Tab-separated table of C-alpha atoms and ligand atoms in Angstrom:
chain	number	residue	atom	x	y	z
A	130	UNK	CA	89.345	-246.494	156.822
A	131	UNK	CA	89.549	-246.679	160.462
A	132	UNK	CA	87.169	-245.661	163.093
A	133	UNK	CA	89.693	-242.965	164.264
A	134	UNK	CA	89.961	-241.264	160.485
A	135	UNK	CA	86.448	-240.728	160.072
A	136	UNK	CA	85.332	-239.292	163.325
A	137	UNK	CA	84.488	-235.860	164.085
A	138	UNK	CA	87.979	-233.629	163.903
A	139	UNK	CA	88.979	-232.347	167.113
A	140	UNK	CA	87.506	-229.250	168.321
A	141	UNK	CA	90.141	-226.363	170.165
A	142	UNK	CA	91.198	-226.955	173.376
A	143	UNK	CA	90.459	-230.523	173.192
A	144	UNK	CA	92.752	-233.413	174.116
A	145	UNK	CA	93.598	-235.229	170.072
A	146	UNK	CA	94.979	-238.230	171.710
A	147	UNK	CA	91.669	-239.341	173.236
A	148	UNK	CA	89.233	-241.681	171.807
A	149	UNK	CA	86.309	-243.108	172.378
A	150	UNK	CA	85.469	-246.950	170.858
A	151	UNK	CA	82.387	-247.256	168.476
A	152	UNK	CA	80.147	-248.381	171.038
A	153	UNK	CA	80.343	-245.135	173.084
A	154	UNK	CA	80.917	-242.789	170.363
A	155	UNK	CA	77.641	-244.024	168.449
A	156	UNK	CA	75.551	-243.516	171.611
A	157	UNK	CA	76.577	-239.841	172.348
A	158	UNK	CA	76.702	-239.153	168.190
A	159	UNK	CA	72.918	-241.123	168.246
A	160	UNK	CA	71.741	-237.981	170.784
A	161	UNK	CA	73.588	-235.229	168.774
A	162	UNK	CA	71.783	-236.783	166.069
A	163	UNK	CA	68.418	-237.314	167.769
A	164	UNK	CA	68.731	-233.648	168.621
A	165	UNK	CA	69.336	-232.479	164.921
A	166	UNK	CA	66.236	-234.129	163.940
A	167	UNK	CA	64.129	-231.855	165.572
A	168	UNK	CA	64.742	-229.022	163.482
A	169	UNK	CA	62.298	-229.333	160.913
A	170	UNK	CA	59.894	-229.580	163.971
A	171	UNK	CA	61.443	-226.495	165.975
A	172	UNK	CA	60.810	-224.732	162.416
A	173	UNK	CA	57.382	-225.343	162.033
A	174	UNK	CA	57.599	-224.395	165.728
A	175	UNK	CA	59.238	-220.931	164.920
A	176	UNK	CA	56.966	-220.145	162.311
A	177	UNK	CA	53.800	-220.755	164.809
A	178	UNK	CA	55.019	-218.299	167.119
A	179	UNK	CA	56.375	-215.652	165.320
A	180	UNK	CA	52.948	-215.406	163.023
A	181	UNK	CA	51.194	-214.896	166.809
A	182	UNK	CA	50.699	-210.852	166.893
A	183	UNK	CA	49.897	-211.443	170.503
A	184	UNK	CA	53.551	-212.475	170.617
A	185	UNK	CA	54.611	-209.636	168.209
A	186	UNK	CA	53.036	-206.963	170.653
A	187	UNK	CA	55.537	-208.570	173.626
A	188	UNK	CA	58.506	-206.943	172.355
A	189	UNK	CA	56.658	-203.211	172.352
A	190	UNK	CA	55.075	-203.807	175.759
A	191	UNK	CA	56.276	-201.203	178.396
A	192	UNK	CA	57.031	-204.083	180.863
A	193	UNK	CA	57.476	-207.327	178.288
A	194	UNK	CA	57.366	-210.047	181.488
A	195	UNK	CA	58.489	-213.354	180.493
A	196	UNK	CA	55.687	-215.055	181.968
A	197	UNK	CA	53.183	-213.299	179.517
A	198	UNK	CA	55.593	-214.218	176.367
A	199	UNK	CA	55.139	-218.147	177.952
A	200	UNK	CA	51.234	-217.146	177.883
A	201	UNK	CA	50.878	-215.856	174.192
A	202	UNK	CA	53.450	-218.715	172.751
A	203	UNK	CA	51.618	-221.537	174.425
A	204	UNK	CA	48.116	-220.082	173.220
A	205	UNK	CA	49.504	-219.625	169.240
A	206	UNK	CA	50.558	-223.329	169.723
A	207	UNK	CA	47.650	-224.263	170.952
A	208	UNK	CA	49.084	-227.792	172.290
A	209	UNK	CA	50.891	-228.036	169.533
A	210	UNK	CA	51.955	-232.131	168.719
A	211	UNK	CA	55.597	-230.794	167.292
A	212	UNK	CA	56.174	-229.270	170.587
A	213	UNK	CA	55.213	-232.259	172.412
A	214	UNK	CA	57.963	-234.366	170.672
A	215	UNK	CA	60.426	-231.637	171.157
A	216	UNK	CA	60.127	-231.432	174.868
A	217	UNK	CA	59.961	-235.168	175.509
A	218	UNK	CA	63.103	-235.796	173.165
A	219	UNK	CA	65.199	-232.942	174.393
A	220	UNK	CA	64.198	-234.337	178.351
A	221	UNK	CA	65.283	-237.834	177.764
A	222	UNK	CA	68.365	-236.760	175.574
A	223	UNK	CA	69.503	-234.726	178.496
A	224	UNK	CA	68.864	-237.794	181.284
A	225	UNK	CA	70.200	-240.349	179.026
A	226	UNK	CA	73.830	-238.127	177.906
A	227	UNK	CA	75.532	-238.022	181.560
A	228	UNK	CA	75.189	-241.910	182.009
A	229	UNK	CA	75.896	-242.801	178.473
A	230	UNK	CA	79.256	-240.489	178.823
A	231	UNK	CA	80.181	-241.712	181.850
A	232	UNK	CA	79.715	-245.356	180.608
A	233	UNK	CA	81.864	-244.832	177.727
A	234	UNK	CA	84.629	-243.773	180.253
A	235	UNK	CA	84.442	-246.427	182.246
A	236	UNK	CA	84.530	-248.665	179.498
A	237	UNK	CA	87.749	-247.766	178.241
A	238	UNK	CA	89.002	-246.385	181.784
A	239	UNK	CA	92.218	-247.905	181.675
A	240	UNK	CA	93.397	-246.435	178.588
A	241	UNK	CA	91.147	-242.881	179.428
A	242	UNK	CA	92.279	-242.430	183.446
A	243	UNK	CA	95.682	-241.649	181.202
A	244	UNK	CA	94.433	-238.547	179.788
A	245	UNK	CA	91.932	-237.572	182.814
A	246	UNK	CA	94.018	-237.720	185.917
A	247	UNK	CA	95.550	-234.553	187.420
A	248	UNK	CA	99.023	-234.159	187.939
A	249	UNK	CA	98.916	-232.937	191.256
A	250	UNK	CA	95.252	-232.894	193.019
A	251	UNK	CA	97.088	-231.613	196.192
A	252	UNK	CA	97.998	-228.635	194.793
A	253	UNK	CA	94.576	-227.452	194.627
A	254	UNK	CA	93.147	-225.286	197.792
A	255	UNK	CA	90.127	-227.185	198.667
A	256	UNK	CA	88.289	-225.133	201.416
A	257	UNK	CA	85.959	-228.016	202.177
A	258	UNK	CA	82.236	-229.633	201.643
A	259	UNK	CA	81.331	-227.148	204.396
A	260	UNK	CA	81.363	-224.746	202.154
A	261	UNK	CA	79.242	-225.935	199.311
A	262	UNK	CA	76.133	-224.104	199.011
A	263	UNK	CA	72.864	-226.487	198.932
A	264	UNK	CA	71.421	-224.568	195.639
A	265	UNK	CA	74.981	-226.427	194.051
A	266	UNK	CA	74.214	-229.597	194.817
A	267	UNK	CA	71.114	-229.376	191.892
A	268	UNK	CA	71.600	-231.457	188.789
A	269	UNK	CA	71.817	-228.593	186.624
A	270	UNK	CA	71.400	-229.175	183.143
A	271	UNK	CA	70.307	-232.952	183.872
A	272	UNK	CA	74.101	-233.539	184.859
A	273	UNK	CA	73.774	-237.107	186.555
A	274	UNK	CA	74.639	-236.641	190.188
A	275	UNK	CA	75.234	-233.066	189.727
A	276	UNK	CA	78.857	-231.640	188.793
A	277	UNK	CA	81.091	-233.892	190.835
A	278	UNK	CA	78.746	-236.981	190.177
A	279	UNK	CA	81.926	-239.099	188.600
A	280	UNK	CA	85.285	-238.994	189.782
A	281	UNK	CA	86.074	-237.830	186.584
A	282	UNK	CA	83.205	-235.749	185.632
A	283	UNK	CA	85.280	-232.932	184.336
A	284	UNK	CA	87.150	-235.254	181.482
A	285	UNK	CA	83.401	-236.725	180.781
A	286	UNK	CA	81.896	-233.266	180.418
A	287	UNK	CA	84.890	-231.574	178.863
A	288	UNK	CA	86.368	-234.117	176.350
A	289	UNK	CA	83.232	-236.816	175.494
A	290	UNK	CA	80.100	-234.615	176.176
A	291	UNK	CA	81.626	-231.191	174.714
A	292	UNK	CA	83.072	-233.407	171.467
A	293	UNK	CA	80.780	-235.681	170.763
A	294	UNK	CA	77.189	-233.356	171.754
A	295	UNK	CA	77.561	-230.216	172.450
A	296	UNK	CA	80.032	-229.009	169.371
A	297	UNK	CA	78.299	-231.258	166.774
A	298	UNK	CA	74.929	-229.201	168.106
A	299	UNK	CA	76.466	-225.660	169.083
A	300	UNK	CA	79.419	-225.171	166.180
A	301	UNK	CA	82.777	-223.240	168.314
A	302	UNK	CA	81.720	-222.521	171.304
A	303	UNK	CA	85.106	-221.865	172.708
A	304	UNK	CA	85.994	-218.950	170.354
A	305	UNK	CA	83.235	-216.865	172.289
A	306	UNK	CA	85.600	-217.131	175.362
A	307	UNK	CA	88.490	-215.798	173.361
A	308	UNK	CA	86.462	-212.704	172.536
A	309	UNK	CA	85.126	-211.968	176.260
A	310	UNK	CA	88.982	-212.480	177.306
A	311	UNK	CA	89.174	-209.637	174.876
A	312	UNK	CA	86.449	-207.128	175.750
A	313	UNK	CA	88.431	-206.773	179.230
A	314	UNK	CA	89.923	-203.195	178.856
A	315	UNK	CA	93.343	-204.089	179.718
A	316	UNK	CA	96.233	-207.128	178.128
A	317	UNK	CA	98.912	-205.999	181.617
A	318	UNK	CA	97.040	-207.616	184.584
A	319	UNK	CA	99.238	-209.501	186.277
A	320	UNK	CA	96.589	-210.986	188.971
A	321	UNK	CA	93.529	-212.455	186.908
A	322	UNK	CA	91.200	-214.746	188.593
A	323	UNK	CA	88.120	-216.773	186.851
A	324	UNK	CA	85.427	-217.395	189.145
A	325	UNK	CA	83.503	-220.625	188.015
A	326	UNK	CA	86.325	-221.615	185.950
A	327	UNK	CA	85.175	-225.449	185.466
A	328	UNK	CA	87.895	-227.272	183.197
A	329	UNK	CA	89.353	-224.073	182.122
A	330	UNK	CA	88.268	-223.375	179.301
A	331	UNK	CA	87.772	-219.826	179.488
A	332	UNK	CA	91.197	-220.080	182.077
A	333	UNK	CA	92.167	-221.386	179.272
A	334	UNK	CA	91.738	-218.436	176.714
A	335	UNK	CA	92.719	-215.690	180.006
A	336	UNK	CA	96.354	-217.256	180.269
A	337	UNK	CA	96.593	-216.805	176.380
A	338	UNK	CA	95.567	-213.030	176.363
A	339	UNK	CA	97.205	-212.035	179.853
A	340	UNK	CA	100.387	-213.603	179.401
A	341	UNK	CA	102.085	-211.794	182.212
A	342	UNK	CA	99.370	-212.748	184.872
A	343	UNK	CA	99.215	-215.224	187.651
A	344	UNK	CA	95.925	-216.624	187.310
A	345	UNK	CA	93.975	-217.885	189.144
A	346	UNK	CA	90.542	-220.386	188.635
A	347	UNK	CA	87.935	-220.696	191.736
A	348	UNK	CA	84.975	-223.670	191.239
A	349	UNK	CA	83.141	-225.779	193.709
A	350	UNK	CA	83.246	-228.712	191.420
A	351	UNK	CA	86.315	-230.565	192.274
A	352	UNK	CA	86.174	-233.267	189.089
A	353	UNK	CA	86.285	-229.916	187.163
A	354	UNK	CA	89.140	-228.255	189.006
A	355	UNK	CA	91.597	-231.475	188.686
A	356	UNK	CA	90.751	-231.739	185.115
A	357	UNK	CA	91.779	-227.796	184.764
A	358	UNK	CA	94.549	-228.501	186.239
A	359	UNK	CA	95.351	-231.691	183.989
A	360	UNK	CA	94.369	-229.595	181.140
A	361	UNK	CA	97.024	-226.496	182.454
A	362	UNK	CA	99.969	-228.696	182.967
A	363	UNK	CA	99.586	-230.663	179.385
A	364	UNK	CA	100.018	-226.955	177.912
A	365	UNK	CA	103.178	-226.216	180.240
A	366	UNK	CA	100.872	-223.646	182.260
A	367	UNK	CA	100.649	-223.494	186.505
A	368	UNK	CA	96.699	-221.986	187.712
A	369	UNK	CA	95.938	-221.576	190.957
A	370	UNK	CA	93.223	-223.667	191.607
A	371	UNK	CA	90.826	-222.933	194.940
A	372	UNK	CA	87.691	-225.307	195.613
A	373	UNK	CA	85.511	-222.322	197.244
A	374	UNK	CA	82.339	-220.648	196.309
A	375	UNK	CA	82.465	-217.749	193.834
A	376	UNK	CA	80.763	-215.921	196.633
A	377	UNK	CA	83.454	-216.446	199.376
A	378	UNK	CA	86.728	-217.609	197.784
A	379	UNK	CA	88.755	-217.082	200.976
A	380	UNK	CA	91.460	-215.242	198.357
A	381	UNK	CA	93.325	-212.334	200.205
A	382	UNK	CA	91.388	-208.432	199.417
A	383	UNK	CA	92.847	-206.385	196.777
A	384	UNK	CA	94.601	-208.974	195.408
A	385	UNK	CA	93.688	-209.449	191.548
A	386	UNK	CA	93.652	-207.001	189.020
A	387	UNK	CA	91.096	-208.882	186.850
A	388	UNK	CA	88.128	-210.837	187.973
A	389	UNK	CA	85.923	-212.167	185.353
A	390	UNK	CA	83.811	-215.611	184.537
A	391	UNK	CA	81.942	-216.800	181.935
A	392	UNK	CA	78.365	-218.609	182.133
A	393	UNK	CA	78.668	-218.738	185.914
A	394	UNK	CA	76.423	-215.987	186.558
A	395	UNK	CA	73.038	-217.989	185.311
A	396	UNK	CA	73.884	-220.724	187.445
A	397	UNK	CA	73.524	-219.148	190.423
A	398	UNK	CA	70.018	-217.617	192.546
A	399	UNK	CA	69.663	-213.826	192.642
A	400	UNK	CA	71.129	-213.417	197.011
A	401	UNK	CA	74.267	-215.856	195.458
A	402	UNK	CA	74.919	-212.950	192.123
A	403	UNK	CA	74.955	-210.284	194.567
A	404	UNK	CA	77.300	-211.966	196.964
A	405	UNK	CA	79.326	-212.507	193.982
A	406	UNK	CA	79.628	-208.873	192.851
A	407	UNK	CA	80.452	-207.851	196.200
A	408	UNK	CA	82.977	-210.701	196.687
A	409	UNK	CA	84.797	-209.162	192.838
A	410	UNK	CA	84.812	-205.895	194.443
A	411	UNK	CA	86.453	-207.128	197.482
A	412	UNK	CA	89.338	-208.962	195.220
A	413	UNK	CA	90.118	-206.414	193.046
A	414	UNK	CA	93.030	-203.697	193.974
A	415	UNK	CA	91.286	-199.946	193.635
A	416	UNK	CA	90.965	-199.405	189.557
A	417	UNK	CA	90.811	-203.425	188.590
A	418	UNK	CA	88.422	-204.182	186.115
A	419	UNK	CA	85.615	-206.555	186.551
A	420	UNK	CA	84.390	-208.526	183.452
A	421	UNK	CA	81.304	-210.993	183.583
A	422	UNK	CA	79.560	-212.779	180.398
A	423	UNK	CA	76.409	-214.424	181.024
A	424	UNK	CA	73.545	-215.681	179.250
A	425	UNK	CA	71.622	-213.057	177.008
A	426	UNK	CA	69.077	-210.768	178.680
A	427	UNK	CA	65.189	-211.963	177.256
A	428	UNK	CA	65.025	-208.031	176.603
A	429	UNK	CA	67.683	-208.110	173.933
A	430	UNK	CA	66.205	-211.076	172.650
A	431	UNK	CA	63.711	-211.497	169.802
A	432	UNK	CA	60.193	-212.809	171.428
A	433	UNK	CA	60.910	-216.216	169.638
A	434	UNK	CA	64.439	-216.569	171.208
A	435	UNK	CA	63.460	-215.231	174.424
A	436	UNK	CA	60.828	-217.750	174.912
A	437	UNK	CA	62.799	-220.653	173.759
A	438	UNK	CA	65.808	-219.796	176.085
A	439	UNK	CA	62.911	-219.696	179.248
A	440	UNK	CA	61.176	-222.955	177.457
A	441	UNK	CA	64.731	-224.878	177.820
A	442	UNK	CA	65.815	-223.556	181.022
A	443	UNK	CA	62.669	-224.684	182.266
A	444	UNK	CA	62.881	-227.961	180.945
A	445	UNK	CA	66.905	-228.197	181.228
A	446	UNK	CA	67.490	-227.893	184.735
A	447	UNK	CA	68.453	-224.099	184.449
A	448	UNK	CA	66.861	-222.935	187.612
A	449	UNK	CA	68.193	-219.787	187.741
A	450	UNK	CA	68.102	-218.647	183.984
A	451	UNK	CA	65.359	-216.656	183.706
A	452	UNK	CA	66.382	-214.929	187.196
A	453	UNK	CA	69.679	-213.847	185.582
A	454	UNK	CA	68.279	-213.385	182.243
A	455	UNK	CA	66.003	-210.300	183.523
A	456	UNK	CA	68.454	-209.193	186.158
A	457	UNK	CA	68.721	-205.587	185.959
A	458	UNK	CA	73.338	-206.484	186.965
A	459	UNK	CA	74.467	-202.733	186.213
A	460	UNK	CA	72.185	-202.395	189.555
A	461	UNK	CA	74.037	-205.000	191.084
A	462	UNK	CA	77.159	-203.829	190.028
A	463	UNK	CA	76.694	-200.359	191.295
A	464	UNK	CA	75.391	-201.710	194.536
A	465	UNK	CA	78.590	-203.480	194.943
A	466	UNK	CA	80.811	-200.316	195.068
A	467	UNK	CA	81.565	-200.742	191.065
A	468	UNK	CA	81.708	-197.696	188.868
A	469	UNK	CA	81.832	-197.181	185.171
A	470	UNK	CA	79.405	-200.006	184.800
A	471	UNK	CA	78.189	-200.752	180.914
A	472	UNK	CA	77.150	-203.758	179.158
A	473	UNK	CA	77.888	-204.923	175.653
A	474	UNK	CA	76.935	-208.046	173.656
A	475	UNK	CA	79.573	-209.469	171.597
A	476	UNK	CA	77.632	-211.811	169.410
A	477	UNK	CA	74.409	-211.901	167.277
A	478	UNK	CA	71.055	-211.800	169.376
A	479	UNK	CA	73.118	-210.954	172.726
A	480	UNK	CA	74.975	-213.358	173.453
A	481	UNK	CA	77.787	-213.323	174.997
A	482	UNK	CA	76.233	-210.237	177.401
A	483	UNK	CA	79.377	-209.332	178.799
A	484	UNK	CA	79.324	-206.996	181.924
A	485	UNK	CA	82.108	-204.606	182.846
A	486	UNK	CA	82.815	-202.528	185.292
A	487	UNK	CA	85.794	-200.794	187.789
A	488	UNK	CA	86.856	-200.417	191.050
A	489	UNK	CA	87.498	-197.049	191.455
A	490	UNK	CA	90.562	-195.580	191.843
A	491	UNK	CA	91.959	-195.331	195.701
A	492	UNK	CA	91.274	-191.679	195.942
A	493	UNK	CA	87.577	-192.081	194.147
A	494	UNK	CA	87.021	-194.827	196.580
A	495	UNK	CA	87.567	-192.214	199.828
A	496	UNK	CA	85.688	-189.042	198.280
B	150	SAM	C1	78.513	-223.567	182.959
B	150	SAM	S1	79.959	-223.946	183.867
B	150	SAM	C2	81.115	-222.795	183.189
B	150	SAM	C3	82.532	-223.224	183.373
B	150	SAM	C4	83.587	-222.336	182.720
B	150	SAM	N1	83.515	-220.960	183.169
B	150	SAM	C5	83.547	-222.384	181.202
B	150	SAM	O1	83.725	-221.373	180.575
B	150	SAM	O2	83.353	-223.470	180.663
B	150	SAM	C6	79.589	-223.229	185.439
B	150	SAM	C7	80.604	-223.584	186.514
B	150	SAM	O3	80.283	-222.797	187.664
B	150	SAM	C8	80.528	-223.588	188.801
B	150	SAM	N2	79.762	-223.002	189.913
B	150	SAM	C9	78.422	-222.936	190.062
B	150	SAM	N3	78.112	-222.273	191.183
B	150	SAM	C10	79.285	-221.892	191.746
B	150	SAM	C11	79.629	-221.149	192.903
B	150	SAM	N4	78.719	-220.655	193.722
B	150	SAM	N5	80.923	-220.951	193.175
B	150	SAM	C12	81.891	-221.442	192.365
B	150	SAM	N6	81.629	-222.141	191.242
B	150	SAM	C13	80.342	-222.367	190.943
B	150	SAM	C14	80.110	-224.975	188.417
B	150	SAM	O4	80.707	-225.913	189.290
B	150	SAM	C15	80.610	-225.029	186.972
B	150	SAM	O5	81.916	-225.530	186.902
């Protein structure tokens, strides 16, 4: 049997032709692996925490604050040795996976470039590094040099990290795109734009559901945009692609019908979220729909999930998790201008939170 036949099978929305040699596929299947061992550890874990009634009570509080959750959980663990292992793992899994990625890449680069470069990089409106706002330039999630830290960071991410880490780990992942794309109230847009768009992937499942819409993908990360924009054009499909912040995308007022993104809101600090809203109001033509999915607020979580979210933003270079996570966004969207705000999760403990909301009507706008 060949290497080839007995890897992992493809997952949606991933390129089948690309491959990586044994050498790099055993390192990034060694951390998916690593990371799998922990469970019977996170279970005895689990089990410490939820038997805490200190962390019980949380839930019923009047104001549960994150910070005393942290409190209760670290005194029912009481320095607990399982914990210890966790964090240290999970911190040198996530500083060891960028570099190990990227090395496979290069070591096949000849045969990978193939798949990664973009058609037409010129095509993409790049509004310029003046525009990139410093809090971006973090390594979030221990991403080695930060988004754009490889020329082709968006084919490491997308095709070798996503395959070979985060799927083996997280199961579908892309299917929970599919079902935001279909929470939006509307399938006749014809203007849809995804802020934080990355590679596409949720682009991706938008140009599938809105059909008759131009659509269009705004990210700061150019690595991520030209691999969109590889990963358009291999499926026949044209996107828009601007380099701008989600916060000022330079795009013309009242122009979109749609504007929606998924898991950019958590990435951002609270001043950049509200910029964001009012930037979605100022896109959208008077009774276009705003959707937004984000991480799960800790209030709709269960005290044990809620505290391991905080517990690996904190130690997964999420700094602006827990901000978003107890965000009070119908707030934010009604500040904006936005009417008919509600929320909904669409999966089991919260997640995806999707937000939605509408630009009133021209007439509702002047009374
Ligand atoms: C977690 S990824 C999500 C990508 C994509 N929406 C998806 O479904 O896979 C977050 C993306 O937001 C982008 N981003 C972060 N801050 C941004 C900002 N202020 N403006 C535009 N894009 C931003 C990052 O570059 C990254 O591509």
């Amino acid at each position: 049997m060949s290497p080839d036949e007995i890897a992992a099978p493809v997952p949606d929305g991933m390129n089948p032709d690309v491959r990586l040699h044994q050498r790099g596929r055993a390192e990034l299947e060694f951390l998916a692996a690593q990371r799998a061992a922990l469970g019977p550890l996170r279970a005895r874990v689990k089990a410490r925490i939820e038997a805490s009634p200190e962390v019980a009570a949380w839930a019923d509080a009047p104001d549960p604050r994150i910070g005393d959750l942290r409190e209760a959980a670290d005194r029912a663990l009481g320095g607990s040795a399982d914990q210890a292992v966790i964090g240290a793992a999970l911190r040198w899994s996530r500083r060891s996976l960028t570099p190990r990625a990227a090395a496979a890449f290069e070591a096949q680069r000849a045969e990978l470039a193939e798949f990664a470069e973009a058609p037409d990089p010129a095509a993409i409106l790049d509004r310029g590094d003046e525009v990139v706002p410093r809090y971006w330039q973090y390594e979030f999630h221990g991403t080695t040099g930060g988004w754009d830290g490889h020329e082709h960071m968006g084919f490491v991410h997308h095709e070798l990290v996503y395959r070979y880490m985060l799927v083996p780990t997280y199961g579908d992942i892309f299917r929970q795109r599919a079902e935001v794309a279909a929470a939006a109230p509307r399938t006749d847009y014809t203007a849809v734009c995804d802020l934080g768009c990355g590679t596409g992937q949720y682009t991706l499942k938008l140009a599938e559901r809105f059909t008759r819409a131009r659509v269009t993908g705004v990210d700061l990360s150019l690595a991520s945009l030209r691999y969109a924009q590889r990963r358009a054009a291999d499926r026949g499909l044209t996107w828009d692609l601007v380099r701008a912040p989600a916060e000022r995308t330079g795009l013309p007022e009242r122009s979109q019908d749609l504007v929606t993104s998924f898991i950019l809101l958590h990435e951002l600090p609270p001043h950049a979220v509200r910029k964001v809203f009012e930037e979605a109001f100022r896109l959208l033509r008077p009774g276009g729909d705003l959707v937004f999915s984000d991480v799960a607020p800790y209030a709709k979580r269960a005290p044990y999930q809620a505290w391991l979210d905080d517990w690996d933003a904190e130690n997964g270079n999420e700094p602006w998790w827990r901000t978003t996570a107890t965000a009070d966004l119908v707030e934010t969207a009604e500040a904006a201008g936005f009417t008919e705000v509600r929320q909904q999760a669409l999966g089991p403990g919260g997640y995806p939170w999707v937000t939605l909301a509408r630009r009133p009507a021209e007439e509702e706008e002047t009374t």
